[in-house]
GROMACS .gro file of N, CA and C in nm:
model
  543
    1ARG      N    1  -5.526   5.672  -1.736
    1ARG     CA    2  -5.527   5.520  -1.677
    1ARG      C    3  -5.637   5.642  -1.591
    2VAL      N    4  -5.704   5.522  -1.561
    2VAL     CA    5  -5.788   5.629  -1.436
    2VAL      C    6  -5.794   5.476  -1.299
    3ALA      N    7  -5.764   5.589  -1.156
    3ALA     CA    8  -5.753   5.496  -1.053
    3ALA      C    9  -5.864   5.532  -0.943
    4LEU      N   10  -5.949   5.438  -0.868
    4LEU     CA   11  -5.979   5.447  -0.787
    4LEU      C   12  -5.871   5.380  -0.637
    5VAL      N   13  -5.824   5.522  -0.550
    5VAL     CA   14  -5.746   5.470  -0.457
    5VAL      C   15  -5.875   5.456  -0.296
    6THR      N   16  -5.921   5.359  -0.273
    6THR     CA   17  -5.982   5.325  -0.107
    6THR      C   18  -5.884   5.394   0.054
    7GLY      N   19  -5.937   5.436   0.099
    7GLY     CA   20  -5.856   5.499   0.224
    7GLY      C   21  -5.706   5.575   0.186
    8ALA      N   22  -5.797   5.668   0.110
    8ALA     CA   23  -5.681   5.773  -0.007
    8ALA      C   24  -5.643   5.870   0.084
    9GLY      N   25  -5.756   5.880   0.216
    9GLY     CA   26  -5.734   6.013   0.294
    9GLY      C   27  -5.634   6.021   0.421
   10GLY      N   28  -5.618   5.868   0.417
   10GLY     CA   29  -5.488   5.810   0.514
   10GLY      C   30  -5.355   5.847   0.455
   11THR      N   31  -5.220   5.763   0.553
   11THR     CA   32  -5.083   5.861   0.503
   11THR      C   33  -5.073   5.718   0.330
   12LEU      N   34  -5.115   5.594   0.384
   12LEU     CA   35  -5.068   5.478   0.271
   12LEU      C   36  -5.151   5.518   0.130
   13GLY      N   37  -5.264   5.559   0.208
   13GLY     CA   38  -5.402   5.567   0.050
   13GLY      C   39  -5.365   5.678  -0.004
   14GLY      N   40  -5.246   5.779   0.065
   14GLY     CA   41  -5.268   5.881   0.016
   14GLY      C   42  -5.133   5.889  -0.103
   15ALA      N   43  -5.069   5.808  -0.038
   15ALA     CA   44  -4.944   5.823  -0.111
   15ALA      C   45  -4.975   5.702  -0.215
   16VAL      N   46  -5.014   5.608  -0.273
   16VAL     CA   47  -5.085   5.547  -0.323
   16VAL      C   48  -5.130   5.634  -0.452
   17ALA      N   49  -5.228   5.730  -0.390
   17ALA     CA   50  -5.298   5.815  -0.481
   17ALA      C   51  -5.208   5.929  -0.493
   18ARG      N   52  -5.106   5.954  -0.454
   18ARG     CA   53  -5.011   6.079  -0.572
   18ARG      C   54  -4.950   5.973  -0.645
   19ALA      N   55  -4.889   5.906  -0.640
   19ALA     CA   56  -4.798   5.808  -0.721
   19ALA      C   57  -4.885   5.784  -0.827
   20PHE      N   58  -4.989   5.719  -0.836
   20PHE     CA   59  -5.087   5.763  -0.940
   20PHE      C   60  -5.113   5.853  -1.028
   21GLY      N   61  -5.102   5.987  -0.889
   21GLY     CA   62  -5.115   6.107  -0.989
   21GLY      C   63  -4.975   6.145  -1.082
   22ARG      N   64  -4.896   6.079  -0.988
   22ARG     CA   65  -4.786   6.160  -1.058
   22ARG      C   66  -4.721   6.084  -1.205
   23GLU      N   67  -4.785   5.983  -1.190
   23GLU     CA   68  -4.775   5.919  -1.321
   23GLU      C   69  -4.847   5.905  -1.420
   24GLY      N   70  -4.948   5.992  -1.421
   24GLY     CA   71  -5.064   6.058  -1.552
   24GLY      C   72  -5.166   6.010  -1.526
   25ALA      N   73  -5.224   5.946  -1.367
   25ALA     CA   74  -5.330   5.836  -1.434
   25ALA      C   75  -5.454   5.934  -1.295
   26SER      N   76  -5.567   5.962  -1.419
   26SER     CA   77  -5.678   6.049  -1.295
   26SER      C   78  -5.714   5.983  -1.161
   27VAL      N   79  -5.744   6.016  -1.067
   27VAL     CA   80  -5.764   5.978  -0.933
   27VAL      C   81  -5.905   5.989  -0.893
   28LEU      N   82  -6.008   5.928  -0.860
   28LEU     CA   83  -6.064   5.947  -0.730
   28LEU      C   84  -6.028   5.878  -0.612
   29VAL      N   85  -6.069   5.995  -0.552
   29VAL     CA   86  -5.962   5.974  -0.396
   29VAL      C   87  -6.076   5.942  -0.262
   30GLY      N   88  -6.068   5.833  -0.238
   30GLY     CA   89  -6.188   5.765  -0.176
   30GLY      C   90  -6.093   5.768  -0.010
   31TYR      N   91  -6.192   5.869   0.062
   31TYR     CA   92  -6.195   5.876   0.226
   31TYR      C   93  -6.308   5.869   0.317
   32ARG      N   94  -6.279   5.810   0.411
   32ARG     CA   95  -6.418   5.804   0.510
   32ARG      C   96  -6.426   5.945   0.578
   33ARG      N   97  -6.346   5.968   0.672
   33ARG     CA   98  -6.384   6.084   0.774
   33ARG      C   99  -6.239   6.174   0.723
   34SER      N  100  -6.180   6.182   0.710
   34SER     CA  101  -6.077   6.251   0.676
   34SER      C  102  -6.089   6.307   0.532
   35GLN      N  103  -6.204   6.436   0.541
   35GLN     CA  104  -6.137   6.488   0.415
   35GLN      C  105  -6.079   6.581   0.372
   36ASP      N  106  -6.005   6.684   0.472
   36ASP     CA  107  -5.903   6.779   0.482
   36ASP      C  108  -5.790   6.721   0.403
   37GLU      N  109  -5.725   6.578   0.469
   37GLU     CA  110  -5.658   6.517   0.406
   37GLU      C  111  -5.692   6.450   0.239
   38ALA      N  112  -5.781   6.382   0.208
   38ALA     CA  113  -5.802   6.403   0.106
   38ALA      C  114  -5.835   6.502   0.001
   39ASP      N  115  -5.868   6.590   0.050
   39ASP     CA  116  -5.870   6.734  -0.017
   39ASP      C  117  -5.703   6.811  -0.064
   40ALA      N  118  -5.596   6.727   0.042
   40ALA     CA  119  -5.467   6.789   0.040
   40ALA      C  120  -5.391   6.681  -0.095
   41VAL      N  121  -5.436   6.533  -0.060
   41VAL     CA  122  -5.419   6.490  -0.170
   41VAL      C  123  -5.447   6.532  -0.347
   42VAL      N  124  -5.556   6.522  -0.344
   42VAL     CA  125  -5.638   6.565  -0.464
   42VAL      C  126  -5.539   6.733  -0.513
   43ALA      N  127  -5.499   6.845  -0.423
   43ALA     CA  128  -5.482   6.955  -0.418
   43ALA      C  129  -5.312   6.890  -0.515
   44ASP      N  130  -5.227   6.846  -0.416
   44ASP     CA  131  -5.075   6.834  -0.458
   44ASP      C  132  -5.115   6.736  -0.621
   45ILE      N  133  -5.204   6.587  -0.620
   45ILE     CA  134  -5.155   6.605  -0.732
   45ILE      C  135  -5.213   6.679  -0.870
   46GLU      N  136  -5.289   6.745  -0.842
   46GLU     CA  137  -5.360   6.869  -0.962
   46GLU      C  138  -5.236   6.990  -0.971
   47ALA      N  139  -5.145   7.020  -0.831
   47ALA     CA  140  -5.017   7.099  -0.842
   47ALA      C  141  -4.914   6.997  -0.953
   48ALA      N  142  -4.911   6.884  -0.925
   48ALA     CA  143  -4.850   6.879  -1.034
   48ALA      C  144  -4.857   6.823  -1.177
   49GLY      N  145  -5.036   6.897  -1.216
   49GLY     CA  146  -5.040   6.855  -1.329
   49GLY      C  147  -5.165   6.793  -1.366
   50GLY      N  148  -5.187   6.640  -1.251
   50GLY     CA  149  -5.297   6.553  -1.272
   50GLY      C  150  -5.449   6.616  -1.268
   51ALA      N  151  -5.505   6.457  -1.281
   51ALA     CA  152  -5.604   6.492  -1.246
   51ALA      C  153  -5.677   6.464  -1.115
   52ALA      N  154  -5.756   6.497  -1.031
   52ALA     CA  155  -5.828   6.431  -0.932
   52ALA      C  156  -5.927   6.468  -0.849
   53HIS      N  157  -5.999   6.380  -0.788
   53HIS     CA  158  -6.119   6.403  -0.721
   53HIS      C  159  -6.162   6.366  -0.569
   54ALA      N  160  -6.166   6.389  -0.515
   54ALA     CA  161  -6.218   6.355  -0.330
   54ALA      C  162  -6.337   6.336  -0.368
   55CYS      N  163  -6.379   6.207  -0.295
   55CYS     CA  164  -6.506   6.181  -0.297
   55CYS      C  165  -6.570   6.079  -0.196
   56GLN      N  166  -6.661   6.143  -0.088
   56GLN     CA  167  -6.663   6.024   0.053
   56GLN      C  168  -6.681   5.913   0.013
   57LEU      N  169  -6.635   5.784   0.121
   57LEU     CA  170  -6.637   5.662   0.066
   57LEU      C  171  -6.690   5.628   0.229
   58ASP      N  172  -6.767   5.511   0.222
   58ASP     CA  173  -6.807   5.428   0.343
   58ASP      C  174  -6.779   5.314   0.261
   59VAL      N  175  -6.643   5.162   0.246
   59VAL     CA  176  -6.647   5.060   0.215
   59VAL      C  177  -6.785   4.966   0.280
   60THR      N  178  -6.790   4.982   0.350
   60THR     CA  179  -6.864   4.914   0.438
   60THR      C  180  -7.056   4.898   0.414
   61ASP      N  181  -7.094   5.025   0.319
   61ASP     CA  182  -7.146   5.050   0.338
   61ASP      C  183  -7.209   5.062   0.158
   62GLN      N  184  -7.316   4.987   0.118
   62GLN     CA  185  -7.296   4.919  -0.031
   62GLN      C  186  -7.377   5.044  -0.117
   63ASP      N  187  -7.452   5.116  -0.087
   63ASP     CA  188  -7.497   5.223  -0.152
   63ASP      C  189  -7.384   5.362  -0.164
   64SER      N  190  -7.304   5.355  -0.085
   64SER     CA  191  -7.159   5.445  -0.105
   64SER      C  192  -7.079   5.403  -0.204
   65VAL      N  193  -7.035   5.253  -0.182
   65VAL     CA  194  -6.949   5.217  -0.313
   65VAL      C  195  -7.030   5.179  -0.413
   66GLU      N  196  -7.131   5.217  -0.435
   66GLU     CA  197  -7.200   5.227  -0.606
   66GLU      C  198  -7.170   5.325  -0.628
   67ASP      N  199  -7.191   5.469  -0.506
   67ASP     CA  200  -7.199   5.594  -0.559
   67ASP      C  201  -7.093   5.614  -0.588
   68PHE      N  202  -6.948   5.564  -0.505
   68PHE     CA  203  -6.820   5.590  -0.534
   68PHE      C  204  -6.764   5.556  -0.652
   69VAL      N  205  -6.795   5.466  -0.737
   69VAL     CA  206  -6.771   5.376  -0.849
   69VAL      C  207  -6.848   5.446  -0.971
   70GLY      N  208  -6.956   5.421  -0.905
   70GLY     CA  209  -7.119   5.557  -1.058
   70GLY      C  210  -6.963   5.683  -1.053
   71GLN      N  211  -6.917   5.748  -0.957
   71GLN     CA  212  -6.904   5.887  -0.982
   71GLN      C  213  -6.765   5.908  -1.071
   72ALA      N  214  -6.693   5.798  -1.034
   72ALA     CA  215  -6.596   5.740  -1.135
   72ALA      C  216  -6.620   5.726  -1.283
   73ASP      N  217  -6.714   5.672  -1.280
   73ASP     CA  218  -6.772   5.605  -1.451
   73ASP      C  219  -6.833   5.739  -1.495
   74ARG      N  220  -6.898   5.825  -1.438
   74ARG     CA  221  -6.934   5.929  -1.460
   74ARG      C  222  -6.846   6.030  -1.495
   75ARG      N  223  -6.761   6.053  -1.446
   75ARG     CA  224  -6.644   6.182  -1.439
   75ARG      C  225  -6.591   6.115  -1.510
   76TYR      N  226  -6.486   6.026  -1.536
   76TYR     CA  227  -6.402   6.001  -1.608
   76TYR      C  228  -6.425   5.884  -1.703
   77GLY      N  229  -6.550   5.793  -1.731
   77GLY     CA  230  -6.578   5.731  -1.835
   77GLY      C  231  -6.492   5.560  -1.831
   78ARG      N  232  -6.435   5.545  -1.749
   78ARG     CA  233  -6.362   5.412  -1.751
   78ARG      C  234  -6.326   5.364  -1.612
   79ILE      N  235  -6.247   5.282  -1.560
   79ILE     CA  236  -6.203   5.255  -1.447
   79ILE      C  237  -6.098   5.138  -1.449
   80ASP      N  238  -5.936   5.193  -1.472
   80ASP     CA  239  -5.851   5.103  -1.509
   80ASP      C  240  -5.806   5.034  -1.362
   81VAL      N  241  -5.880   5.112  -1.270
   81VAL     CA  242  -5.732   5.055  -1.204
   81VAL      C  243  -5.808   5.053  -1.014
   82LEU      N  244  -5.816   4.942  -0.933
   82LEU     CA  245  -5.862   5.005  -0.819
   82LEU      C  246  -5.762   4.990  -0.687
   83VAL      N  247  -5.763   5.050  -0.605
   83VAL     CA  248  -5.700   5.021  -0.474
   83VAL      C  249  -5.735   4.992  -0.414
   84ASN      N  250  -5.776   4.928  -0.287
   84ASN     CA  251  -5.781   4.902  -0.140
   84ASN      C  252  -5.697   4.901  -0.064
   85THR      N  253  -5.663   5.024   0.010
   85THR     CA  254  -5.606   5.030   0.106
   85THR      C  255  -5.719   5.047   0.232
   86ALA      N  256  -5.833   5.072   0.207
   86ALA     CA  257  -5.867   5.141   0.382
   86ALA      C  258  -5.901   5.071   0.446
   87GLY      N  259  -5.810   5.035   0.535
   87GLY     CA  260  -5.837   4.922   0.640
   87GLY      C  261  -5.883   5.010   0.792
   88ARG      N  262  -5.890   4.929   0.924
   88ARG     CA  263  -5.870   4.977   1.021
   88ARG      C  264  -5.802   4.950   1.203
   89LEU      N  265  -5.754   4.978   1.213
   89LEU     CA  266  -5.679   4.972   1.347
   89LEU      C  267  -5.675   5.094   1.449
   90ASP      N  268  -5.820   5.094   1.494
   90ASP     CA  269  -5.809   5.158   1.594
   90ASP      C  270  -5.746   5.123   1.760
   91GLU      N  271  -5.679   5.247   1.799
   91GLU     CA  272  -5.571   5.191   1.968
   91GLU      C  273  -5.665   5.126   2.053
   92ALA      N  274  -5.797   5.166   2.041
   92ALA     CA  275  -5.939   5.077   2.171
   92ALA      C  276  -5.905   4.927   2.087
   93ASP      N  277  -5.920   4.929   2.028
   93ASP     CA  278  -5.902   4.765   1.968
   93ASP      C  279  -5.784   4.688   1.918
   94THR      N  280  -5.703   4.756   1.997
   94THR     CA  281  -5.513   4.676   2.007
   94THR      C  282  -5.535   4.609   2.147
   95VAL      N  283  -5.577   4.463   2.157
   95VAL     CA  284  -5.566   4.442   2.305
   95VAL      C  285  -5.618   4.311   2.230
   96ARG      N  286  -5.604   4.221   2.356
   96ARG     CA  287  -5.582   4.024   2.323
   96ARG      C  288  -5.743   4.070   2.245
   97PHE      N  289  -5.711   3.924   2.202
   97PHE     CA  290  -5.873   3.875   2.110
   97PHE      C  291  -6.002   3.848   2.214
   98GLU      N  292  -5.976   3.764   2.388
   98GLU     CA  293  -6.057   3.798   2.419
   98GLU      C  294  -6.075   3.903   2.488
   99GLN      N  295  -6.041   4.019   2.492
   99GLN     CA  296  -6.063   4.171   2.561
   99GLN      C  297  -6.149   4.286   2.383
  100MET      N  298  -6.150   4.213   2.264
  100MET     CA  299  -6.202   4.334   2.191
  100MET      C  300  -6.350   4.227   2.203
  101SER      N  301  -6.454   4.338   2.197
  101SER     CA  302  -6.541   4.376   2.187
  101SER      C  303  -6.587   4.250   2.063
  102ALA      N  304  -6.717   4.221   2.062
  102ALA     CA  305  -6.741   4.159   1.902
  102ALA      C  306  -6.796   4.238   1.872
  103GLU      N  307  -6.813   4.333   1.854
  103GLU     CA  308  -6.817   4.471   1.789
  103GLU      C  309  -6.773   4.516   1.716
  104ALA      N  310  -6.614   4.554   1.790
  104ALA     CA  311  -6.520   4.592   1.755
  104ALA      C  312  -6.485   4.540   1.669
  105ALA      N  313  -6.467   4.360   1.621
  105ALA     CA  314  -6.386   4.300   1.580
  105ALA      C  315  -6.485   4.253   1.478
  106THR      N  316  -6.622   4.289   1.421
  106THR     CA  317  -6.701   4.281   1.346
  106THR      C  318  -6.696   4.426   1.220
  107THR      N  319  -6.635   4.499   1.311
  107THR     CA  320  -6.643   4.632   1.244
  107THR      C  321  -6.497   4.640   1.154
  108LEU      N  322  -6.380   4.539   1.249
  108LEU     CA  323  -6.276   4.606   1.206
  108LEU      C  324  -6.265   4.492   1.077
  109LEU      N  325  -6.317   4.363   1.058
  109LEU     CA  326  -6.352   4.274   0.933
  109LEU      C  327  -6.434   4.341   0.814
  110ALA      N  328  -6.579   4.405   0.845
  110ALA     CA  329  -6.644   4.513   0.814
  110ALA      C  330  -6.566   4.552   0.676
  111VAL      N  331  -6.461   4.678   0.740
  111VAL     CA  332  -6.425   4.715   0.665
  111VAL      C  333  -6.251   4.650   0.575
  112ASP      N  334  -6.221   4.572   0.665
  112ASP     CA  335  -6.065   4.536   0.628
  112ASP      C  336  -6.113   4.459   0.491
  113VAL      N  337  -6.213   4.354   0.540
  113VAL     CA  338  -6.243   4.245   0.441
  113VAL      C  339  -6.380   4.298   0.389
  114ILE      N  340  -6.507   4.284   0.420
  114ILE     CA  341  -6.635   4.349   0.356
  114ILE      C  342  -6.611   4.448   0.241
  115GLY      N  343  -6.543   4.510   0.299
  115GLY     CA  344  -6.509   4.633   0.209
  115GLY      C  345  -6.436   4.619   0.127
  116ALA      N  346  -6.343   4.574   0.058
  116ALA     CA  347  -6.266   4.512  -0.006
  116ALA      C  348  -6.329   4.451  -0.123
  117THR      N  349  -6.399   4.365  -0.013
  117THR     CA  350  -6.502   4.254  -0.123
  117THR      C  351  -6.577   4.341  -0.221
  118ARG      N  352  -6.645   4.433  -0.126
  118ARG     CA  353  -6.775   4.503  -0.197
  118ARG      C  354  -6.661   4.604  -0.324
  119MET      N  355  -6.560   4.695  -0.279
  119MET     CA  356  -6.533   4.713  -0.402
  119MET      C  357  -6.470   4.658  -0.536
  120CYS      N  358  -6.420   4.573  -0.507
  120CYS     CA  359  -6.399   4.484  -0.569
  120CYS      C  360  -6.502   4.441  -0.661
  121HIS      N  361  -6.589   4.338  -0.619
  121HIS     CA  362  -6.739   4.350  -0.680
  121HIS      C  363  -6.804   4.444  -0.780
  122ALA      N  364  -6.806   4.631  -0.716
  122ALA     CA  365  -6.874   4.670  -0.801
  122ALA      C  366  -6.799   4.657  -0.924
  123VAL      N  367  -6.636   4.697  -0.881
  123VAL     CA  368  -6.562   4.753  -1.047
  123VAL      C  369  -6.557   4.659  -1.106
  124ILE      N  370  -6.562   4.551  -1.077
  124ILE     CA  371  -6.531   4.351  -1.191
  124ILE      C  372  -6.601   4.425  -1.317
  125PRO      N  373  -6.736   4.441  -1.352
  125PRO     CA  374  -6.819   4.470  -1.432
  125PRO      C  375  -6.776   4.552  -1.569
  126HIS      N  376  -6.738   4.658  -1.446
  126HIS     CA  377  -6.690   4.772  -1.579
  126HIS      C  378  -6.524   4.767  -1.654
  127MET      N  379  -6.439   4.706  -1.564
  127MET     CA  380  -6.292   4.579  -1.608
  127MET      C  381  -6.338   4.479  -1.726
  128ARG      N  382  -6.431   4.472  -1.687
  128ARG     CA  383  -6.475   4.321  -1.766
  128ARG      C  384  -6.558   4.400  -1.934
  129ARG      N  385  -6.593   4.526  -1.903
  129ARG     CA  386  -6.647   4.582  -2.067
  129ARG      C  387  -6.533   4.607  -2.113
  130ALA      N  388  -6.448   4.667  -2.038
  130ALA     CA  389  -6.268   4.741  -2.110
  130ALA      C  390  -6.202   4.604  -2.151
  131GLY      N  391  -6.227   4.476  -2.055
  131GLY     CA  392  -6.131   4.392  -2.130
  131GLY      C  393  -6.009   4.375  -2.078
  132ARG      N  394  -5.991   4.484  -1.972
  132ARG     CA  395  -5.922   4.490  -1.896
  132ARG      C  396  -5.947   4.573  -1.747
  133GLY      N  397  -5.832   4.572  -1.659
  133GLY     CA  398  -5.817   4.637  -1.542
  133GLY      C  399  -5.736   4.591  -1.472
  134ALA      N  400  -5.680   4.627  -1.358
  134ALA     CA  401  -5.592   4.638  -1.230
  134ALA      C  402  -5.702   4.633  -1.092
  135ILE      N  403  -5.654   4.529  -0.998
  135ILE     CA  404  -5.685   4.572  -0.876
  135ILE      C  405  -5.592   4.487  -0.739
  136VAL      N  406  -5.564   4.607  -0.703
  136VAL     CA  407  -5.448   4.579  -0.567
  136VAL      C  408  -5.503   4.578  -0.445
  137ASN      N  409  -5.505   4.481  -0.347
  137ASN     CA  410  -5.569   4.504  -0.213
  137ASN      C  411  -5.422   4.486  -0.092
  138PHE      N  412  -5.461   4.569  -0.028
  138PHE     CA  413  -5.326   4.617   0.046
  138PHE      C  414  -5.343   4.532   0.132
  139SER      N  415  -5.229   4.412   0.233
  139SER     CA  416  -5.222   4.364   0.340
  139SER      C  417  -5.160   4.376   0.424
  140SER      N  418  -5.112   4.285   0.492
  140SER     CA  419  -4.990   4.310   0.618
  140SER      C  420  -4.927   4.193   0.620
  141THR      N  421  -4.790   4.170   0.645
  141THR     CA  422  -4.738   4.047   0.674
  141THR      C  423  -4.789   4.000   0.853
  142TYR      N  424  -4.890   4.107   0.911
  142TYR     CA  425  -4.973   3.983   1.010
  142TYR      C  426  -5.097   3.950   0.939
  143GLY      N  427  -5.067   3.953   0.840
  143GLY     CA  428  -5.199   3.834   0.762
  143GLY      C  429  -5.160   3.693   0.794
  144ASN      N  430  -4.976   3.668   0.803
  144ASN     CA  431  -4.907   3.554   0.817
  144ASN      C  432  -4.951   3.517   0.969
  145GLY      N  433  -5.025   3.591   1.061
  145GLY     CA  434  -5.051   3.583   1.213
  145GLY      C  435  -4.925   3.612   1.269
  146ILE      N  436  -4.976   3.662   1.435
  146ILE     CA  437  -4.910   3.720   1.507
  146ILE      C  438  -4.762   3.665   1.573
  147ASN      N  439  -4.667   3.752   1.585
  147ASN     CA  440  -4.589   3.705   1.588
  147ASN      C  441  -4.540   3.726   1.770
  148PRO      N  442  -4.608   3.648   1.833
  148PRO     CA  443  -4.604   3.665   2.016
  148PRO      C  444  -4.499   3.759   2.058
  149GLU      N  445  -4.361   3.770   2.002
  149GLU     CA  446  -4.186   3.861   2.052
  149GLU      C  447  -4.243   3.949   2.064
  150ASN      N  448  -4.314   4.053   1.959
  150ASN     CA  449  -4.339   4.168   1.970
  150ASN      C  450  -4.452   4.239   1.943
  151ALA      N  451  -4.572   4.076   1.904
  151ALA     CA  452  -4.645   4.220   1.856
  151ALA      C  453  -4.828   4.204   1.935
  152ILE      N  454  -4.798   4.065   2.035
  152ILE     CA  455  -4.911   4.024   2.088
  152ILE      C  456  -5.003   4.130   2.147
  153ASN      N  457  -4.945   4.220   2.238
  153ASN     CA  458  -4.983   4.347   2.307
  153ASN      C  459  -5.015   4.454   2.241
  154TRP      N  460  -5.010   4.488   2.072
  154TRP     CA  461  -5.121   4.614   1.964
  154TRP      C  462  -5.155   4.558   1.883
  155VAL      N  463  -5.081   4.477   1.800
  155VAL     CA  464  -5.183   4.342   1.654
  155VAL      C  465  -5.286   4.261   1.734
  156PRO      N  466  -5.467   4.305   1.761
  156PRO     CA  467  -5.526   4.228   1.771
  156PRO      C  468  -5.578   4.122   1.613
  157VAL      N  469  -5.543   3.998   1.724
  157VAL     CA  470  -5.608   3.860   1.601
  157VAL      C  471  -5.710   3.918   1.518
  158THR      N  472  -5.766   3.959   1.541
  158THR     CA  473  -5.884   3.994   1.459
  158THR      C  474  -5.844   4.063   1.272
  159TYR      N  475  -5.738   4.145   1.336
  159TYR     CA  476  -5.701   4.228   1.272
  159TYR      C  477  -5.593   4.128   1.165
  160CYS      N  478  -5.512   4.040   1.238
  160CYS     CA  479  -5.439   3.932   1.145
  160CYS      C  480  -5.548   3.839   1.068
  161ALA      N  481  -5.645   3.801   1.154
  161ALA     CA  482  -5.719   3.760   1.020
  161ALA      C  483  -5.775   3.791   0.937
  162ALA      N  484  -5.831   3.955   0.923
  162ALA     CA  485  -5.870   4.000   0.820
  162ALA      C  486  -5.744   4.011   0.682
  163LYS      N  487  -5.596   4.035   0.748
  163LYS     CA  488  -5.524   4.080   0.641
  163LYS      C  489  -5.485   3.933   0.597
  164GLY      N  490  -5.461   3.836   0.641
  164GLY     CA  491  -5.480   3.700   0.596
  164GLY      C  492  -5.683   3.669   0.456
  165ALA      N  493  -5.717   3.728   0.532
  165ALA     CA  494  -5.846   3.723   0.456
  165ALA      C  495  -5.810   3.774   0.324
  166ILE      N  496  -5.718   3.898   0.287
  166ILE     CA  497  -5.751   3.987   0.158
  166ILE      C  498  -5.614   3.901   0.077
  167ARG      N  499  -5.547   3.808   0.152
  167ARG     CA  500  -5.443   3.786   0.124
  167ARG      C  501  -5.527   3.652   0.003
  168GLY      N  502  -5.664   3.583   0.056
  168GLY     CA  503  -5.712   3.478   0.018
  168GLY      C  504  -5.771   3.526  -0.080
  169LEU      N  505  -5.839   3.649  -0.115
  169LEU     CA  506  -5.915   3.734  -0.114
  169LEU      C  507  -5.880   3.738  -0.277
  170THR      N  508  -5.766   3.808  -0.285
  170THR     CA  509  -5.662   3.848  -0.365
  170THR      C  510  -5.586   3.749  -0.434
  171THR      N  511  -5.568   3.651  -0.391
  171THR     CA  512  -5.515   3.509  -0.445
  171THR      C  513  -5.570   3.405  -0.543
  172SER      N  514  -5.751   3.467  -0.469
  172SER     CA  515  -5.845   3.361  -0.503
  172SER      C  516  -5.911   3.450  -0.677
  173LEU      N  517  -5.916   3.567  -0.654
  173LEU     CA  518  -5.965   3.696  -0.759
  173LEU      C  519  -5.881   3.619  -0.879
  174ALA      N  520  -5.697   3.677  -0.858
  174ALA     CA  521  -5.648   3.668  -0.959
  174ALA      C  522  -5.633   3.513  -1.038
  175ARG      N  523  -5.665   3.449  -1.006
  175ARG     CA  524  -5.676   3.335  -1.056
  175ARG      C  525  -5.848   3.321  -1.126
  176ASP      N  526  -5.923   3.387  -1.056
  176ASP     CA  527  -6.052   3.408  -1.095
  176ASP      C  528  -6.058   3.461  -1.235
  177LEU      N  529  -6.020   3.611  -1.217
  177LEU     CA  530  -6.041   3.677  -1.327
  177LEU      C  531  -5.929   3.730  -1.497
  178ALA      N  532  -5.854   3.647  -1.445
  178ALA     CA  533  -5.749   3.622  -1.556
  178ALA      C  534  -5.759   3.557  -1.626
  179PRO      N  535  -5.702   3.610  -1.774
  179PRO     CA  536  -5.637   3.741  -1.751
  179PRO      C  537  -5.668   3.878  -1.808
  180GLU      N  538  -5.789   3.867  -1.802
  180GLU     CA  539  -5.812   3.985  -1.804
  180GLU      C  540  -5.739   4.089  -1.724
  181ILE      N  541  -5.794   4.070  -1.574
  181ILE     CA  542  -5.769   4.100  -1.468
  181ILE      C  543  -5.664   4.108  -1.352
   0.00000   0.00000   0.00000
């Protein structure tokens, strides 16, 4: 199998990429800023006998998304799995809604929601040609909203909205693409 993992230079994405590598998948490790961490993920996969390649990816940029998916197709000849773990939650954004700038909110939504949407849209034709595939979008329990007792001071409303949108995207795609994907 061939797995594409976004945000694989981070803790969660790196763990997902390593797990796919351990199971014998060839993995395209997508990272935005953390090349050293992505290279470490690749090294771990290769040390375990797997195949992996790190590739810079900005899920908010269509050209970057197309290049990433194209590299997977050229390098491995197929795309079996897409895992979207790329996300954004900077410490500076961990404020109440009215204190978060519109620019910061838009960036968070662009990475979490639009980025996942771009990635899904880019891989679906490859999976359709193969007659199968799987897409995994990571969300959060915060997609159900904030628990004011323990989270209002550090989880922004926009983050919760983004994670709720990912849930809606995933559920809707599952219904639209089944049974092949």
